[in-house]
Amino acid sequence: AKGLAAVDNILQEIGTTYLDLVLIHSPKMGRDKAVAVWKSLIDAKKSGKVRAIGVSNFNAGEIKDLVEATGELPEVNQIQYHPWSSPAWHAAVAAWAGQGVVVTAYNSLGGARFATSDIDNAVASIARDRGMTVNAVLLAWARAKGCAVIPGSSTPAHIAENLRALDELLTPSDVRAIDESAAPDGWWSPRGPNKYGDDEARTPWHDAAAKPARRRHHRMEH
């Protein structure tokens, strides 16, 4: 009921009759509450208030629990995803692609605290060889994996650059080289961009049993 009320409130606030997509932001609420909210979103979709429903920051086990409880697979999962995500996340993304779940990658560029200009690995080499920016290469890599990308910026020039990057494509050998590259310095540091390892990918409802704020999220800024 709360989920339906939230959808109704959003519709009223923006003055429209339907929403294109609504996501459950996080699995931190735990299985039972997430299933209840998911049932509300299913009802909202059936009533025509929402055209597509999905989740964010959910791992494979958490999505499995939603499906087992309702029979409804999320259409979208918005997660932190980049070339140096841990193996379990890469495996999950590949599996979701086969199931028809669209992965939306955030933090593709490392977030506001990370300077992609400092990257000095296969990504930078490909950028130099192809006359692309490092940012364009990172966004193209995610799209080559079948993901949507949502880099955020408040800088008009950066927004325009990100939009131009949609025209850039990588070859299969480019993608393999990036897959095999080492993570940039600082990527896995405590203040670095990557906050999700194999444990978060493999353990359902990890945060519900963990200390508050175990998972931290950064806005993407470029």
Tab-separated table of C-alpha atoms in Angstrom:
chain	number	residue	atom	x	y	z
A	1	ALA	CA	0.000	0.000	0.000
A	2	LYS	CA	2.828	2.391	0.844
A	3	GLY	CA	4.424	1.664	-2.518
A	4	LEU	CA	1.219	2.524	-4.378
A	5	ALA	CA	0.792	5.662	-2.279
A	6	ALA	CA	4.353	6.709	-3.165
A	7	VAL	CA	3.643	6.255	-6.872
A	8	ASP	CA	0.433	8.281	-6.555
A	9	ASN	CA	2.315	11.052	-4.766
A	10	ILE	CA	4.918	11.227	-7.524
A	11	LEU	CA	2.254	11.324	-10.216
A	12	GLN	CA	0.539	14.176	-8.404
A	13	GLU	CA	3.769	16.105	-7.868
A	14	ILE	CA	4.850	16.022	-11.504
A	15	GLY	CA	1.359	16.211	-12.944
A	16	THR	CA	1.319	13.174	-15.186
A	17	THR	CA	-0.810	10.044	-15.485
A	18	TYR	CA	1.976	7.483	-15.627
A	19	LEU	CA	5.692	6.983	-14.957
A	20	ASP	CA	8.033	5.333	-17.454
A	21	LEU	CA	10.103	3.538	-14.801
A	22	VAL	CA	10.084	3.125	-11.033
A	23	LEU	CA	12.856	1.360	-9.111
A	24	ILE	CA	13.289	0.055	-5.579
A	25	HIS	CA	16.388	2.010	-4.643
A	26	SER	CA	18.077	-0.483	-2.346
A	27	PRO	CA	17.746	-3.947	-0.769
A	28	LYS	CA	18.761	-2.522	2.609
A	29	MET	CA	15.179	-2.786	3.882
A	30	GLY	CA	15.432	-6.583	3.918
A	31	ARG	CA	13.589	-9.343	2.107
A	32	ASP	CA	10.088	-9.030	3.562
A	33	LYS	CA	9.765	-5.268	3.098
A	34	ALA	CA	11.333	-5.439	-0.367
A	35	VAL	CA	8.867	-8.116	-1.452
A	36	ALA	CA	5.978	-5.996	-0.151
A	37	VAL	CA	7.183	-2.947	-2.072
A	38	TRP	CA	7.774	-5.071	-5.160
A	39	LYS	CA	4.176	-6.331	-5.012
A	40	SER	CA	3.032	-2.704	-4.855
A	41	LEU	CA	5.045	-1.847	-7.964
A	42	ILE	CA	3.587	-4.844	-9.773
A	43	ASP	CA	0.110	-3.545	-8.921
A	44	ALA	CA	1.093	-0.048	-10.085
A	45	LYS	CA	2.214	-1.471	-13.423
A	46	LYS	CA	-0.969	-3.522	-13.833
A	47	SER	CA	-3.044	-0.416	-13.187
A	48	GLY	CA	-1.153	1.548	-15.858
A	49	LYS	CA	0.446	3.978	-13.441
A	50	VAL	CA	3.938	2.676	-14.249
A	51	ARG	CA	5.159	1.294	-17.569
A	52	ALA	CA	8.264	-0.510	-16.307
A	53	ILE	CA	9.454	-1.560	-12.850
A	54	GLY	CA	12.837	-2.541	-11.539
A	55	VAL	CA	15.348	-2.424	-8.737
A	56	SER	CA	18.654	-0.797	-7.901
A	57	ASN	CA	21.692	-2.246	-6.127
A	58	PHE	CA	20.103	-5.718	-5.949
A	59	ASN	CA	22.220	-8.839	-6.375
A	60	ALA	CA	21.223	-12.115	-8.027
A	61	GLY	CA	19.963	-13.739	-4.816
A	62	GLU	CA	17.834	-10.730	-3.928
A	63	ILE	CA	16.251	-10.664	-7.373
A	64	LYS	CA	15.634	-14.421	-7.153
A	65	ASP	CA	13.734	-13.905	-3.899
A	66	LEU	CA	11.523	-11.244	-5.503
A	67	VAL	CA	10.736	-13.562	-8.408
A	68	GLU	CA	10.025	-16.531	-6.165
A	69	ALA	CA	7.616	-14.429	-4.101
A	70	THR	CA	5.778	-12.805	-7.012
A	71	GLY	CA	6.670	-14.463	-10.317
A	72	GLU	CA	7.680	-11.036	-11.663
A	73	LEU	CA	11.237	-10.373	-12.851
A	74	PRO	CA	12.571	-6.795	-12.615
A	75	GLU	CA	12.915	-5.163	-16.008
A	76	VAL	CA	15.865	-3.059	-14.850
A	77	ASN	CA	18.608	-3.344	-12.254
A	78	GLN	CA	20.626	-0.176	-11.680
A	79	ILE	CA	24.024	-1.055	-10.214
A	80	GLN	CA	27.563	0.194	-9.869
A	81	TYR	CA	29.264	-1.445	-12.843
A	82	HIS	CA	32.557	-0.844	-14.605
A	83	PRO	CA	35.503	-2.860	-16.001
A	84	TRP	CA	36.927	-3.501	-12.534
A	85	SER	CA	33.766	-4.754	-10.851
A	86	SER	CA	34.398	-8.014	-9.026
A	87	PRO	CA	33.946	-11.350	-10.873
A	88	ALA	CA	30.616	-12.155	-9.242
A	89	TRP	CA	29.125	-8.877	-10.489
A	90	HIS	CA	30.371	-9.554	-14.019
A	91	ALA	CA	28.791	-12.999	-13.893
A	92	ALA	CA	25.515	-11.561	-12.609
A	93	VAL	CA	25.363	-8.940	-15.372
A	94	ALA	CA	25.913	-11.614	-18.023
A	95	ALA	CA	23.194	-13.797	-16.484
A	96	TRP	CA	20.703	-10.924	-16.293
A	97	ALA	CA	21.309	-10.131	-19.961
A	98	GLY	CA	20.194	-13.651	-20.783
A	99	GLN	CA	17.054	-13.204	-18.692
A	100	GLY	CA	16.061	-9.910	-20.257
A	101	VAL	CA	16.929	-7.731	-17.261
A	102	VAL	CA	18.428	-4.440	-18.458
A	103	VAL	CA	21.409	-3.370	-16.368
A	104	THR	CA	21.869	0.360	-15.934
A	105	ALA	CA	25.462	1.122	-14.961
A	106	TYR	CA	26.235	3.996	-12.628
A	107	ASN	CA	29.639	5.170	-11.416
A	108	SER	CA	31.029	4.303	-14.842
A	109	LEU	CA	33.406	7.256	-14.563
A	110	GLY	CA	34.359	6.759	-10.939
A	111	GLY	CA	32.279	9.476	-9.322
A	112	ALA	CA	33.052	12.995	-8.211
A	113	ARG	CA	36.081	12.007	-6.117
A	114	PHE	CA	37.878	10.174	-8.894
A	115	ALA	CA	39.708	11.802	-11.826
A	116	THR	CA	39.538	9.675	-14.951
A	117	SER	CA	42.449	11.718	-16.297
A	118	ASP	CA	44.640	9.729	-13.880
A	119	ILE	CA	43.800	6.392	-15.539
A	120	ASP	CA	46.880	4.899	-17.185
A	121	ASN	CA	46.019	1.425	-18.457
A	122	ALA	CA	44.330	-0.153	-21.498
A	123	VAL	CA	41.502	2.376	-21.294
A	124	ALA	CA	43.925	5.271	-21.725
A	125	SER	CA	45.807	3.471	-24.512
A	126	ILE	CA	42.622	2.817	-26.457
A	127	ALA	CA	41.533	6.417	-25.941
A	128	ARG	CA	44.832	7.679	-27.395
A	129	ASP	CA	44.820	5.224	-30.308
A	130	ARG	CA	41.201	5.870	-31.251
A	131	GLY	CA	41.126	9.624	-30.653
A	132	MET	CA	38.524	9.198	-27.908
A	133	THR	CA	38.395	10.522	-24.378
A	134	VAL	CA	38.899	8.149	-21.459
A	135	ASN	CA	35.334	8.889	-20.389
A	136	ALA	CA	33.986	7.948	-23.824
A	137	VAL	CA	35.901	4.658	-23.697
A	138	LEU	CA	34.478	3.782	-20.270
A	139	LEU	CA	30.927	4.576	-21.378
A	140	ALA	CA	31.385	2.623	-24.617
A	141	TRP	CA	32.696	-0.371	-22.658
A	142	ALA	CA	29.508	-0.514	-20.573
A	143	ARG	CA	27.342	-0.230	-23.665
A	144	ALA	CA	29.360	-3.018	-25.308
A	145	LYS	CA	28.321	-5.170	-22.344
A	146	GLY	CA	24.680	-4.411	-23.118
A	147	CYS	CA	24.256	-1.883	-20.312
A	148	ALA	CA	22.596	1.493	-20.260
A	149	VAL	CA	24.771	4.239	-18.762
A	150	ILE	CA	23.787	7.243	-16.640
A	151	PRO	CA	26.796	9.516	-16.091
A	152	GLY	CA	25.748	12.558	-14.110
A	153	SER	CA	27.034	16.080	-14.510
A	154	SER	CA	26.047	19.668	-13.861
A	155	THR	CA	28.658	20.985	-16.337
A	156	PRO	CA	27.196	21.711	-19.813
A	157	ALA	CA	30.453	20.850	-21.610
A	158	HIS	CA	30.686	17.508	-19.830
A	159	ILE	CA	27.031	16.735	-20.540
A	160	ALA	CA	27.641	17.429	-24.239
A	161	GLU	CA	30.764	15.247	-24.183
A	162	ASN	CA	28.868	12.380	-22.591
A	163	LEU	CA	26.137	12.649	-25.225
A	164	ARG	CA	28.714	12.631	-28.043
A	165	ALA	CA	30.188	9.469	-26.519
A	166	LEU	CA	27.022	7.610	-27.546
A	167	ASP	CA	28.399	7.556	-31.096
A	168	GLU	CA	31.652	5.878	-30.045
A	169	LEU	CA	32.011	2.117	-30.435
A	170	LEU	CA	34.719	-0.299	-29.313
A	171	THR	CA	35.985	-3.352	-31.151
A	172	PRO	CA	35.796	-6.789	-29.471
A	173	SER	CA	39.561	-6.659	-28.971
A	174	ASP	CA	39.220	-3.266	-27.264
A	175	VAL	CA	36.643	-4.723	-24.885
A	176	ARG	CA	38.853	-7.740	-24.098
A	177	ALA	CA	41.836	-5.487	-23.410
A	178	ILE	CA	39.792	-3.405	-20.993
A	179	ASP	CA	38.380	-6.541	-19.340
A	180	GLU	CA	41.923	-7.744	-18.694
A	181	SER	CA	43.300	-4.407	-17.502
A	182	ALA	CA	44.307	-3.686	-13.926
A	183	ALA	CA	42.162	-1.331	-11.898
A	184	PRO	CA	43.425	2.267	-11.804
A	185	ASP	CA	45.326	3.420	-8.740
A	186	GLY	CA	42.928	4.346	-5.970
A	187	TRP	CA	39.920	2.588	-7.472
A	188	TRP	CA	39.678	0.137	-4.569
A	189	SER	CA	40.892	2.499	-1.851
A	190	PRO	CA	38.517	3.306	1.043
A	191	ARG	CA	37.689	6.627	-0.613
A	192	GLY	CA	37.776	5.188	-4.110
A	193	PRO	CA	34.820	4.537	-6.412
A	194	ASN	CA	34.381	0.795	-5.948
A	195	LYS	CA	32.216	-0.072	-2.943
A	196	TYR	CA	30.842	-3.434	-4.088
A	197	GLY	CA	32.830	-6.651	-3.967
A	198	ASP	CA	31.986	-10.315	-4.362
A	199	ASP	CA	30.435	-10.486	-0.882
A	200	GLU	CA	27.797	-7.909	-1.826
A	201	ALA	CA	27.169	-9.778	-5.075
A	202	ARG	CA	26.811	-13.213	-3.527
A	203	THR	CA	25.077	-12.615	-0.192
A	204	PRO	CA	21.324	-11.859	-0.420
A	205	TRP	CA	20.080	-9.061	1.813
A	206	HIS	CA	23.647	-8.379	2.855
A	207	ASP	CA	22.887	-4.910	4.226
A	208	ALA	CA	19.796	-5.954	6.154
A	209	ALA	CA	22.035	-7.942	8.504
A	210	ALA	CA	25.046	-5.626	8.340
A	211	LYS	CA	25.804	-2.427	10.177
A	212	PRO	CA	24.012	0.693	8.897
A	213	ALA	CA	25.569	2.411	5.893
A	214	ARG	CA	27.691	-0.607	4.984
A	215	ARG	CA	27.106	0.211	1.347
A	216	ARG	CA	27.955	3.735	0.355
A	217	HIS	CA	26.815	5.422	-2.821
A	218	HIS	CA	28.416	8.320	-4.611
A	219	ARG	CA	26.828	10.584	-7.131
A	220	MET	CA	28.506	10.398	-10.489
A	221	GLU	CA	30.029	13.671	-11.597
A	222	HIS	CA	31.792	14.367	-14.832
